Each structure stands twice: as structure tokens, then as C-alpha cells.
Coordinates of N, CA and C and ligand atoms in Angstrom, one line a residue:
M1 N 0.6 -1.2 0.0 CA 0.0 -0.2 -0.2 C 1.0 1.6 0.0
V2 N 1.1 1.8 -1.0 CA 1.7 3.3 -1.3 C 0.9 4.7 -1.9
C3 N 1.3 5.6 -0.5 CA 0.5 6.3 -0.9 C 1.9 8.0 -0.6
L4 N 1.9 9.4 -0.2 CA 3.0 10.0 0.0 C 3.2 10.2 1.0
G5 N 2.6 10.2 1.7 CA 3.5 10.4 3.5 C 3.7 9.3 4.3
N6 N 2.7 7.8 4.0 CA 2.8 7.0 4.7 C 2.2 7.2 6.0
I7 N 1.1 8.1 6.5 CA 0.6 8.5 7.5 C -0.5 8.7 7.6
C8 N -1.1 8.8 6.6 CA -2.8 9.0 6.0 C -3.7 7.4 5.7
R9 N -3.2 7.5 4.4 CA -3.8 6.8 3.6 C -3.8 5.2 3.3
S10 N -2.4 5.0 3.2 CA -1.3 3.8 3.2 C -1.8 3.2 4.4
P11 N -1.6 3.8 5.5 CA -1.6 3.3 7.1 C -3.0 2.2 7.4
L12 N -4.1 3.3 7.1 CA -5.4 2.9 6.9 C -5.6 1.7 5.9
A13 N -4.6 1.8 4.6 CA -5.4 0.9 3.7 C -4.7 -0.7 4.4
E14 N -3.4 -0.4 5.1 CA -2.5 -1.4 5.8 C -3.5 -2.2 6.4
G15 N -3.9 -1.3 7.6 CA -4.5 -2.2 8.4 C -6.0 -2.8 8.1
I16 N -6.8 -2.0 6.9 CA -7.8 -2.4 7.0 C -7.7 -4.3 6.1
L17 N -6.7 -3.7 5.4 CA -6.3 -5.3 4.0 C -6.1 -6.4 5.5
Q18 N -4.9 -6.0 6.3 CA -4.6 -7.3 6.7 C -5.3 -7.4 7.6
H19 N -6.5 -6.6 8.1 CA -7.6 -7.3 9.0 C -8.1 -8.1 8.5
K20 N -8.7 -7.9 7.4 CA -9.8 -8.7 6.4 C -8.9 -10.0 6.1
A21 N -7.6 -10.0 6.1 CA -7.0 -11.1 5.3 C -7.0 -12.3 6.5
D22 N -6.7 -11.5 7.4 CA -6.5 -12.4 8.7 C -8.3 -12.9 9.1
E23 N -8.9 -12.0 9.4 CA -10.4 -12.5 9.6 C -10.7 -13.8 8.5
A24 N -10.1 -13.6 7.4 CA -9.8 -15.0 6.3 C -9.3 -16.0 6.1
A25 N -8.3 -15.9 7.7 CA -7.4 -16.9 7.8 C -6.4 -17.0 6.7
L26 N -6.5 -16.2 5.2 CA -5.1 -16.0 4.5 C -4.0 -15.7 5.2
N27 N -2.9 -16.1 4.7 CA -1.6 -15.9 5.4 C -1.1 -15.1 4.4
W28 N -1.4 -13.7 4.7 CA -1.0 -12.9 3.6 C 0.0 -11.9 4.8
T29 N 1.3 -10.9 4.3 CA 1.9 -10.0 4.6 C 1.6 -9.1 4.2
V30 N 0.8 -7.7 5.1 CA 0.4 -6.7 4.4 C 1.0 -5.8 4.8
D31 N 1.9 -4.3 3.9 CA 2.9 -3.7 4.4 C 2.8 -2.2 3.9
S32 N 2.8 -1.2 4.3 CA 2.7 0.0 3.2 C 3.9 0.8 3.6
A33 N 4.0 2.6 2.9 CA 5.2 3.0 2.2 C 4.7 4.4 1.7
G34 N 5.5 5.2 2.1 CA 5.2 6.6 1.4 C 6.4 7.1 0.2
T35 N 6.1 7.7 -0.8 CA 7.1 7.5 -1.8 C 7.7 9.0 -1.3
S36 N 7.3 9.6 -0.3 CA 8.1 10.6 0.2 C 9.1 10.8 1.5
N37 N 10.2 11.3 1.9 CA 10.8 11.2 3.5 C 10.2 11.9 4.3
Y38 N 9.2 12.8 4.5 CA 8.6 13.2 5.1 C 8.8 12.8 6.5
H39 N 7.8 11.5 6.8 CA 7.2 11.3 8.1 C 7.9 10.4 8.2
I40 N 9.2 9.5 7.8 CA 9.5 8.3 8.5 C 10.3 8.1 9.6
G41 N 9.7 6.8 10.4 CA 9.6 6.5 11.8 C 8.5 7.3 12.5
S42 N 7.6 7.3 11.8 CA 6.4 8.5 12.4 C 4.9 7.6 12.3
P43 N 4.5 7.6 13.8 CA 3.3 7.2 13.5 C 1.8 7.6 12.7
P44 N 1.0 6.6 12.6 CA -0.1 7.4 11.8 C -0.5 8.5 12.2
H45 N -0.9 9.3 11.4 CA -1.8 10.7 11.7 C -3.0 10.3 13.0
H46 N -2.9 11.0 13.7 CA -4.2 10.6 14.8 C -5.4 10.5 14.2
L47 N -5.8 11.0 13.6 CA -7.1 10.8 13.1 C -7.5 9.5 12.5
A48 N -6.1 9.3 11.4 CA -6.7 7.7 11.3 C -6.4 6.9 11.5
Q49 N -5.6 7.1 12.9 CA -5.5 6.4 14.4 C -7.0 5.9 14.7
K50 N -7.5 7.3 15.2 CA -9.0 7.6 15.7 C -10.2 6.5 14.6
V51 N -10.0 7.0 13.2 CA -11.5 5.8 12.3 C -11.0 4.9 12.1
A52 N -9.3 4.0 12.3 CA -9.5 2.6 12.6 C -10.2 2.1 13.2
K53 N -9.8 2.9 14.7 CA -10.5 2.3 15.7 C -12.1 2.4 16.1
M54 N -12.2 3.0 15.4 CA -13.7 3.5 15.9 C -14.5 2.0 14.7
H55 N -13.3 1.5 13.9 CA -13.8 0.0 13.1 C -13.2 -1.1 13.9
G56 N -12.8 -1.0 14.8 CA -11.8 -2.6 15.4 C -10.2 -2.4 14.9
I57 N -10.0 -1.0 14.6 CA -8.4 -2.0 14.0 C -7.6 -0.7 14.4
D58 N -6.5 -1.5 14.9 CA -5.3 -0.8 15.7 C -4.1 -0.5 14.9
I59 N -4.1 0.4 14.3 CA -2.8 1.3 13.6 C -1.7 1.3 14.3
S60 N -2.0 1.9 15.3 CA -1.0 2.7 16.4 C 0.5 2.4 16.2
R61 N 1.0 0.8 15.9 CA 2.3 0.3 16.1 C 2.9 0.7 15.1
Q62 N 2.0 1.2 13.8 CA 2.6 1.1 12.2 C 3.8 2.0 12.6
R63 N 4.6 2.8 11.5 CA 6.0 3.7 11.8 C 5.7 4.0 10.1
G64 N 5.7 5.1 9.6 CA 6.3 5.6 7.9 C 7.7 5.1 8.0
R65 N 7.6 4.8 6.1 CA 8.7 4.4 5.7 C 8.6 4.9 4.8
Q66 N 9.6 4.7 3.7 CA 9.9 5.5 2.6 C 9.7 4.1 1.5
F67 N 9.1 4.2 0.6 CA 8.9 3.0 -0.9 C 10.5 2.8 -1.5
K68 N 10.7 1.7 -1.4 CA 11.9 2.0 -1.6 C 11.9 0.0 -3.2
K69 N 12.6 0.5 -4.6 CA 12.5 -0.1 -5.4 C 12.6 -1.0 -5.4
E70 N 13.5 -2.0 -4.3 CA 13.0 -3.8 -3.9 C 12.1 -3.8 -3.7
D71 N 10.6 -3.1 -3.3 CA 9.4 -3.0 -2.8 C 9.0 -3.8 -4.3
M72 N 9.2 -3.6 -5.3 CA 8.7 -4.4 -6.3 C 9.0 -5.8 -6.1
L73 N 10.4 -6.2 -5.7 CA 10.8 -7.7 -5.9 C 10.2 -8.3 -4.8
V74 N 10.2 -7.7 -3.7 CA 9.4 -8.2 -2.3 C 7.9 -8.8 -2.7
F75 N 7.0 -7.6 -3.0 CA 5.9 -7.7 -2.8 C 4.9 -8.3 -4.3
D76 N 4.0 -9.2 -3.7 CA 3.5 -9.6 -5.4 C 2.4 -8.9 -6.1
R77 N 1.8 -7.8 -4.7 CA 0.6 -6.8 -5.2 C 1.7 -5.4 -5.2
I78 N 1.3 -4.0 -5.6 CA 2.1 -3.0 -5.2 C 0.6 -2.6 -5.4
Y79 N -0.2 -1.7 -4.3 CA -1.5 -1.0 -4.8 C -1.0 0.6 -4.2
V80 N -1.4 1.4 -5.3 CA -0.9 2.5 -5.0 C -2.5 3.8 -5.1
M81 N -2.2 4.4 -4.0 CA -3.7 5.6 -3.7 C -4.0 6.0 -4.6
D82 N -2.9 7.1 -5.5 CA -3.4 7.9 -6.6 C -2.9 7.8 -7.8
N83 N -3.1 8.6 -8.8 CA -2.3 8.6 -10.1 C -0.7 9.2 -10.1
A84 N -0.7 10.4 -9.1 CA 0.7 10.6 -8.7 C 1.7 10.1 -8.5
I85 N 0.8 9.3 -7.4 CA 2.1 8.3 -6.8 C 2.2 7.0 -7.3
Y86 N 1.0 6.4 -8.2 CA 1.5 5.5 -10.0 C 2.9 5.8 -10.6
E87 N 2.7 7.1 -10.7 CA 3.7 7.5 -12.0 C 5.3 7.9 -10.9
E88 N 5.4 8.1 -9.1 CA 6.4 8.2 -8.7 C 6.8 6.8 -8.0
V89 N 6.4 5.9 -8.1 CA 6.8 4.3 -8.2 C 7.4 3.8 -9.2
K90 N 6.3 4.3 -10.2 CA 7.5 4.1 -11.7 C 8.5 4.7 -11.8
R91 N 8.6 5.7 -11.7 CA 10.4 6.0 -11.8 C 10.7 5.9 -11.1
T92 N 10.7 5.8 -9.4 CA 11.5 5.4 -8.5 C 11.8 3.8 -8.6
S93 N 11.1 3.4 -9.3 CA 11.3 1.2 -9.4 C 12.2 1.3 -10.0
R94 N 12.5 2.1 -11.1 CA 13.6 2.4 -12.6 C 13.5 0.6 -13.1
E95 N 14.3 -0.1 -13.0 CA 14.7 -1.1 -13.8 C 13.9 -2.6 -13.4
L96 N 13.2 -2.6 -11.8 CA 12.3 -3.2 -11.4 C 10.7 -2.6 -11.7
W97 N 10.9 -1.8 -12.3 CA 9.1 -1.6 -12.4 C 8.6 -2.8 -12.8
D98 N 7.1 -2.9 -12.5 CA 6.5 -4.3 -12.7 C 5.4 -3.7 -13.2
A99 N 4.9 -3.3 -14.1 CA 3.5 -2.8 -14.3 C 2.5 -3.8 -13.9
K100 N 2.9 -5.3 -14.3 CA 2.0 -6.1 -13.9 C 1.4 -6.1 -12.5
K101 N 2.0 -5.8 -11.2 CA 1.5 -6.3 -10.0 C 1.3 -4.6 -9.6
T102 N 1.3 -3.5 -9.7 CA 0.6 -2.2 -9.9 C -0.4 -1.9 -10.2
E103 N -0.8 -1.8 -8.8 CA -2.7 -1.4 -9.3 C -3.2 -0.1 -8.8
L104 N -3.6 0.9 -9.2 CA -4.2 1.7 -8.6 C -5.7 1.5 -7.5
I105 N -5.3 1.6 -6.1 CA -6.4 0.3 -5.5 C -7.6 0.5 -6.0
M106 N -8.0 1.5 -6.1 CA -9.7 1.7 -6.4 C -10.5 1.3 -8.0
N107 N -9.0 1.0 -8.7 CA -9.2 0.0 -9.8 C -9.5 -1.0 -9.7
E108 N -9.5 -1.6 -8.1 CA -10.3 -2.5 -8.2 C -11.8 -3.0 -8.1
L109 N -12.5 -2.1 -7.4 CA -13.6 -2.1 -7.5 C -14.2 -1.5 -8.9
Y110 N -13.6 -0.2 -9.5 CA -14.0 0.2 -10.5 C -12.9 0.2 -11.9
P111 N -12.6 -1.0 -12.3 CA -11.7 -1.2 -13.2 C -11.4 0.0 -14.3
G112 N -10.2 -0.1 -14.8 CA -9.9 1.0 -15.5 C -10.4 2.4 -15.2
E113 N -11.3 3.1 -13.9 CA -11.1 4.1 -14.1 C -10.5 5.2 -13.6
D114 N -9.8 4.7 -12.9 CA -8.5 5.2 -12.3 C -8.3 6.6 -11.4
I115 N -9.4 6.0 -10.3 CA -10.2 6.9 -9.2 C -8.7 7.2 -8.2
D116 N -8.8 8.5 -8.0 CA -8.0 9.0 -6.5 C -8.6 8.8 -5.1
V117 N -7.6 7.8 -4.8 CA -8.4 8.3 -3.3 C -7.8 9.6 -2.5
P118 N -8.5 10.5 -2.1 CA -8.2 11.5 -1.8 C -7.3 11.9 -0.5
D119 N -6.3 12.7 -1.5 CA -5.4 13.2 0.1 C -5.8 13.9 1.4
P120 N -6.4 13.1 3.0 CA -7.1 13.8 3.9 C -5.9 14.5 4.4
W121 N -5.0 15.0 3.8 CA -3.6 15.2 5.2 C -4.4 16.7 5.4
F122 N -5.1 17.6 4.7 CA -5.2 19.4 4.8 C -7.0 19.5 5.1
G123 N -7.4 18.4 5.7 CA -8.9 18.4 5.5 C -9.1 18.2 7.3
T124 N -10.3 17.6 7.5 CA -10.9 17.3 8.6 C -11.4 15.7 8.9
E125 N -11.8 15.8 9.9 CA -12.0 14.0 10.4 C -13.0 13.7 9.0
E126 N -13.8 14.7 8.5 CA -14.4 13.8 7.5 C -13.8 12.8 6.9
G127 N -12.8 13.8 6.1 CA -12.1 12.8 5.0 C -11.2 12.0 4.7
F128 N -11.1 11.9 6.6 CA -10.4 10.2 7.0 C -11.3 9.4 6.7
H129 N -13.2 9.5 7.6 CA -14.0 8.7 7.4 C -14.4 8.6 5.6
E130 N -13.8 9.1 4.5 CA -14.4 9.1 3.3 C -13.3 7.8 2.9
V131 N -12.3 8.5 3.3 CA -10.3 7.6 2.7 C -11.2 6.2 3.0
Y132 N -11.5 5.7 4.6 CA -11.4 4.7 5.3 C -12.7 4.0 4.2
E133 N -13.9 4.3 3.9 CA -15.0 4.1 3.4 C -14.9 3.3 1.9
M134 N -14.2 3.9 1.1 CA -13.3 3.8 -0.2 C -12.3 2.4 0.3
L135 N -11.5 2.4 1.3 CA -10.1 1.7 1.0 C -11.0 0.5 1.7
D136 N -12.2 0.9 2.6 CA -12.8 -1.3 3.1 C -13.8 -1.5 2.1
M137 N -13.9 -0.6 0.8 CA -14.8 -1.5 -0.2 C -13.5 -1.8 -0.9
A138 N -12.8 -1.2 -1.4 CA -11.8 -1.9 -2.2 C -11.0 -3.0 -1.6
C139 N -10.9 -3.1 -0.5 CA -10.1 -4.1 0.1 C -11.0 -5.2 0.2
E140 N -12.0 -5.0 0.8 CA -13.3 -6.4 0.3 C -13.2 -6.9 -0.4
K141 N -13.1 -6.0 -1.7 CA -12.9 -7.2 -3.2 C -11.1 -7.7 -3.5
I142 N -10.5 -6.9 -2.9 CA -8.9 -7.9 -2.9 C -9.0 -9.2 -2.0
V143 N -9.7 -9.0 -1.2 CA -10.2 -10.7 -0.4 C -11.2 -11.4 -0.7
N144 N -12.1 -11.0 -1.6 CA -12.9 -11.5 -2.0 C -13.5 -11.0 -3.3
P145 N -12.8 -11.3 -4.3 CA -13.1 -10.8 -5.7 C -14.4 -11.4 -6.3
N146 N -14.4 -12.7 -5.8 CA -16.3 -12.9 -6.1 C -17.3 -13.8 -5.2
P147 N -17.6 -12.0 -4.8 CA -18.6 -12.9 -3.4 C -20.1 -13.7 -3.7
Ligands
4NP201 P1 -0.5 10.4 2.7 O1 -1.1 12.0 3.2 O2 -0.1 10.4 1.6 O3 -2.0 10.0 2.9 O4 0.3 9.9 3.9 C1 -0.3 13.1 3.4 C2 0.8 13.1 4.5 C3 1.6 14.1 4.6 C4 1.8 15.1 3.7 C5 1.4 14.6 2.5 C6 0.1 13.7 2.0 N1 3.1 15.8 3.8 O5 2.8 17.2 2.7 O6 3.4 15.8 5.2

């Protein structure tokens, strides 16, 4: 799960997908990162933590890290939160870039529509709830593609 800061959107996505995968007894390892170096070592935004907790998900132990091109090799799937992040992941992955394993996360729900998960960083708590609902639906589809 990749966003810009690794403190708002991708920590929520990591928490939601790991929670759903665990509930489904899938042996998945979910991780997240940011393309920027702004918040390396920081816990998730307090409103991301609050909204996750309201849904019974504890993301407080996550810490920000920066995406590195080797992540392209380590993980089977790379989900990015918006179109700008997609381009940045492509650029920084260089020779390791793999278009087949990289996807805009909302394309899981709305294939080919290239919808962004909006950045809630400058907004209010409402923005974090909106992001949570989008990611919850997308992660449900990832865990259970053919309900
Ligand atoms: P995120 O949100 O990419 O969803 O973690 C942001 C967090 C921090 C900043 C931008 C976006 N920032 O500019 O510090």
C-alpha cells in the first residue's frame, strides 16, 4: 500500500487489508510505505488512528517508511492510492518496475476508471472517514473478488 506520506491513506489501507486477510485466515503479509521521506519513523496521523479504532482496527504500532524500488521484488501486489503516486512508484522503481503487479487500489472496484483516493492530510476528520469507506470497499474486493 503506497501513498505520499505513509501516515494517512496507506496506513489505513494496510490496517484494513491485514484485518480482512486475517479474518479470512489468509496468510498474507501486508505492508505500507510513502513515496516521500517526510514522515519516516512517524506513527499514523491521529485521525487515521481514531477512524481505524472506531472500526476495531489498531494501526498505532505502524511507523512511516519510504518506498524503495526493492519493494517491487518483495511484494506480489503493489497498490497505490492515486495517479501521481503511480507515476512516482514507476519512476523510482527504475529497472525493477513491474506494471503487472502495480495497480491503483480503486481499480479493484472500478476497473480502468483510475479513481484517486483523496489525500485527507489538509482536511477534517470527515475526509478520513471518506477515505476509510473507499479503502474498506476496495480491500473487501481484494480479499473476496467473487462474492
Ligand atoms: P498520505 O497523506 O500520503 O495519505 O499519508 C499525506 C501526509 C503528509 C503529507 C502529505 C500527504 N505531507 O505533505 O506532509
